[in-house]
C-alpha positions as a Python dict, from the first residue, in 0.01 Angstrom:
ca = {
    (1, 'X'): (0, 0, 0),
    (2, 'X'): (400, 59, -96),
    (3, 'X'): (436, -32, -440),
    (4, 'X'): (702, -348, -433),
    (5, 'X'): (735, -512, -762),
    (6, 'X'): (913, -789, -881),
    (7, 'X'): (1078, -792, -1209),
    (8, 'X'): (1176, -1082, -1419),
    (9, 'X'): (1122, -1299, -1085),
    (10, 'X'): (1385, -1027, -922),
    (11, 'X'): (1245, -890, -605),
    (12, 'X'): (1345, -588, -363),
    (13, 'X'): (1540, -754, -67),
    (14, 'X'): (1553, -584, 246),
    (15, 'X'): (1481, -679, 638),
    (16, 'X'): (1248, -554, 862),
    (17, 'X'): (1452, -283, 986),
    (18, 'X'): (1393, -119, 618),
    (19, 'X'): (1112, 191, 611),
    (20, 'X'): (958, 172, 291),
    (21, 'X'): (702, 494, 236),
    (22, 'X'): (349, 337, 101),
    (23, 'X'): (394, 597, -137),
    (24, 'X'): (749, 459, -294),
    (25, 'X'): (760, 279, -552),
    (26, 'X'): (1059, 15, -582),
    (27, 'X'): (1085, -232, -864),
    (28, 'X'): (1319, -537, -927),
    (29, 'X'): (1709, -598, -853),
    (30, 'X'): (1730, -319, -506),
    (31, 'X'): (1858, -447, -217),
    (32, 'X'): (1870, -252, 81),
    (33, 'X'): (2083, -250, 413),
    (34, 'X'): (1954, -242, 783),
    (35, 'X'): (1789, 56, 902),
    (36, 'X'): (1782, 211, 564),
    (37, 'X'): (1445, 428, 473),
    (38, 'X'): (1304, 556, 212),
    (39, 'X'): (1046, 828, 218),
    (40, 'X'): (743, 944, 30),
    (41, 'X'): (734, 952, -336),
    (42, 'X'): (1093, 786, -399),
    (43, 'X'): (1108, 606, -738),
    (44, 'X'): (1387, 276, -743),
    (45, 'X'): (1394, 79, -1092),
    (46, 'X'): (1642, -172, -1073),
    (47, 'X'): (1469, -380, -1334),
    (48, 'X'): (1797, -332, -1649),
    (49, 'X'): (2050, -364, -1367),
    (50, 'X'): (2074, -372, -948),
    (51, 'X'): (2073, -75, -716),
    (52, 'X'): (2228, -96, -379),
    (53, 'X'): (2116, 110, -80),
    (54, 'X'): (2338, 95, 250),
    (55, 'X'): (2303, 42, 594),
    (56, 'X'): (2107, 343, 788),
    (57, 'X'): (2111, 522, 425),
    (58, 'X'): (1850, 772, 347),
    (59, 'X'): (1686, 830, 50),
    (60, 'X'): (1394, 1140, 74),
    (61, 'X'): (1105, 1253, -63),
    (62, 'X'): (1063, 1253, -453),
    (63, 'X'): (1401, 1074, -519),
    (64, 'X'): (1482, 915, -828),
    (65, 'X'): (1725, 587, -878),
    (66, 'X'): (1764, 410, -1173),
    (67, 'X'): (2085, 246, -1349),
    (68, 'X'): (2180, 165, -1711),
    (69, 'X'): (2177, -137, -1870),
    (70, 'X'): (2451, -368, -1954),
    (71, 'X'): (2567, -359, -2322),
    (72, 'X'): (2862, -408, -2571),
    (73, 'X'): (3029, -90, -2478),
    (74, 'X'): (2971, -96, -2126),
    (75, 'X'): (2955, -492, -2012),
    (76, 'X'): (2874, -404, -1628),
    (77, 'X'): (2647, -107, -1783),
    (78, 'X'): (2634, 90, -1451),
    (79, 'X'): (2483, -11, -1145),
    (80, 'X'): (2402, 200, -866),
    (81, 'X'): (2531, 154, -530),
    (82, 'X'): (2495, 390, -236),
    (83, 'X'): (2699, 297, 39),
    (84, 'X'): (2661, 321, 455),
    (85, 'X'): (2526, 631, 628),
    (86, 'X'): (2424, 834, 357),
    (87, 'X'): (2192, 1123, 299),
    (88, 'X'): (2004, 1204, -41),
    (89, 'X'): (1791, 1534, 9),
    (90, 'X'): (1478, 1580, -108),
    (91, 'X'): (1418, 1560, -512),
    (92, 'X'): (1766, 1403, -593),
    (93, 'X'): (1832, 1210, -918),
    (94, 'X'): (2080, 926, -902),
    (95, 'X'): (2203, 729, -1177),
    (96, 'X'): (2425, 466, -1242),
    (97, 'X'): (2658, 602, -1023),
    (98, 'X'): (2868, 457, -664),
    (99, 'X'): (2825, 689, -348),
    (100, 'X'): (3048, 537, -62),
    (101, 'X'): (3021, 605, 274),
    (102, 'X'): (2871, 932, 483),
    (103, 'X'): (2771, 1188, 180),
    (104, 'X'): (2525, 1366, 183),
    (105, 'X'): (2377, 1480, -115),
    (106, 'X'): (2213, 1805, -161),
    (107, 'X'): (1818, 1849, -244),
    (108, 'X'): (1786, 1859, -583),
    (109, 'X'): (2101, 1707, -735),
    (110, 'X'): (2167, 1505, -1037),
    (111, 'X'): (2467, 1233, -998),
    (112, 'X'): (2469, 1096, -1367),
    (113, 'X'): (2601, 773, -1510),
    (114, 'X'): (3013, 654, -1418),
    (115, 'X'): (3033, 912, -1109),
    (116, 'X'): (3227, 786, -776),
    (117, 'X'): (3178, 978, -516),
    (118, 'X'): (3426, 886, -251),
    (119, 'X'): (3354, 862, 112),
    (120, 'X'): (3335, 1167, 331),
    (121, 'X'): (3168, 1429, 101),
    (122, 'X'): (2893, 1700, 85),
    (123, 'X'): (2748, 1774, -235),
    (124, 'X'): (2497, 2135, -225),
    (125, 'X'): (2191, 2157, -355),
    (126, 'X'): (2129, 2171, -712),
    (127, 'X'): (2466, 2021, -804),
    (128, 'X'): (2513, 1870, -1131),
    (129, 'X'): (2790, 1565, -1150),
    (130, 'X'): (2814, 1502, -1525),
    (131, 'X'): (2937, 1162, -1617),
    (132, 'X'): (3242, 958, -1514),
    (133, 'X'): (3353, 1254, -1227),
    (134, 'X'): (3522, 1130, -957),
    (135, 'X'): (3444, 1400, -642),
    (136, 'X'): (3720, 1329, -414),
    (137, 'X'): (3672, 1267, -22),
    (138, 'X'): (3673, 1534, 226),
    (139, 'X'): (3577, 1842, -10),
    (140, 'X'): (3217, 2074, -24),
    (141, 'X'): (3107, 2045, -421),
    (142, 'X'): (2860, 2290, -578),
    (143, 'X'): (2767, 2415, -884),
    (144, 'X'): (2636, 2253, -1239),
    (145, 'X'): (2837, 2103, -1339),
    (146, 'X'): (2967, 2060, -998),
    (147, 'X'): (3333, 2231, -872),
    (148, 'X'): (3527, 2097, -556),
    (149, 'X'): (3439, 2437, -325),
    (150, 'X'): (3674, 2340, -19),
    (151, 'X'): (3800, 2119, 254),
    (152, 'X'): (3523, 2008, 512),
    (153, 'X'): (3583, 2127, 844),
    (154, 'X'): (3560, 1889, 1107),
    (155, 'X'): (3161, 2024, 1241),
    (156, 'X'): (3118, 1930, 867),
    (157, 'X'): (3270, 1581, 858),
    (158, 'X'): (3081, 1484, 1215),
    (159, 'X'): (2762, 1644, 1093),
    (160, 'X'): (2741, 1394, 783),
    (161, 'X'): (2682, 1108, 1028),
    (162, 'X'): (2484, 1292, 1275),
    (163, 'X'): (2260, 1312, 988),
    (164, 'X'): (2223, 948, 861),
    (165, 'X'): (2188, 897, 1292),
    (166, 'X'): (1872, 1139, 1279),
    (167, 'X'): (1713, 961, 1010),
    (168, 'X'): (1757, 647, 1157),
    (169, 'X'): (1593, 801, 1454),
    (170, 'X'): (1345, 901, 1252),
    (171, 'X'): (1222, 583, 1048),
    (172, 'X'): (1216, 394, 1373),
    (173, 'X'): (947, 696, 1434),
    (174, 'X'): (777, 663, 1108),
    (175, 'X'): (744, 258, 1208),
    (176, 'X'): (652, 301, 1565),
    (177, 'X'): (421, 602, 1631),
    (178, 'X'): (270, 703, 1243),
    (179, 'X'): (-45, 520, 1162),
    (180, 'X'): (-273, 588, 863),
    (181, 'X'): (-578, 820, 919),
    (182, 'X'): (-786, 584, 683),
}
């Protein structure tokens, strides 16, 4: 019963590795990488530009991706891309932005339009990135709007794939051993 639309004749592309929620909706121009998943409740519009969702990337409950469209000002408007190994907690809002490789991304966060956040990064809950930031690798950022806290230690840095390996774990779960009640 997932909600998979097609938009303009665009259509989500993704293997069957992919766990899609039945609960998700995900609309138009959103490709996603092997062993991805996406959980209950997630919203991904990519019907005014494309989203990209990485390899064994994560995106939890109540999640909301969208982009911006492409316009005088802003030719490329702003996609969103979210790299490899990545984890976006519970109730996140990302938009238009580029997430590289193993970040996680706190519950409840709100990455915003022209952000890069560069590979190797933790971002605590209820963070605020306001537009065009750039949150360099290897650094903790809190706050809104968000402040580079400190270095990662290394339990840290190994801990942010551990966590795109659990979830990986995880979906394989969902699509192996979880079957409807109804």
């Amino acid at each position: 019963m997932t909600s998979i639309r097609s938009y303009k004749g665009i259509s989500p592309s993704f293997d069957d590795s992919v766990y899609i929620d039945k609960t998700s909706v995900i609309v138009g121009d959103v490709r996603l990488g092997k062993d991805a998943s996406i959980w209950p409740l997630v919203s991904a519009r990519g019907d005014v530009n494309h989203i990209v969702i990485g390899e064994r990337t994560n995106i939890q409950d109540n999640s909301v991706l969208h982009v911006t469209h492409k316009n005088n000002d802003n030719p490329d408007g702003y996609p969103l891309v979210i790299g490899n190994d990545v984890t976006v907690g519970h109730k996140v809002m990302l938009h238009g932005c580029i997430i590289e490789d193993r970040v996680l991304v706190g519950m409840g966060t709100i990455i915003l339009d022209g952000v890069v956040v560069e590979s190797d990064v933790m971002i605590g809950a209820g963070s605020l990135v306001p537009p065009n930031k750039r949150l360099e690798s290897g650094y903790l950022y809190v706050g809104s709007p968000v402040k580079q806290a400190r270095p990662l230690t290394d339990k840290e840095r190994a801990f942010l794939q551990k966590s795109a390996d659990n979830y990986v774990q995880n979906k394989n779960d969902y699509m192996h051993k979880v079957h409807s009640i109804r």
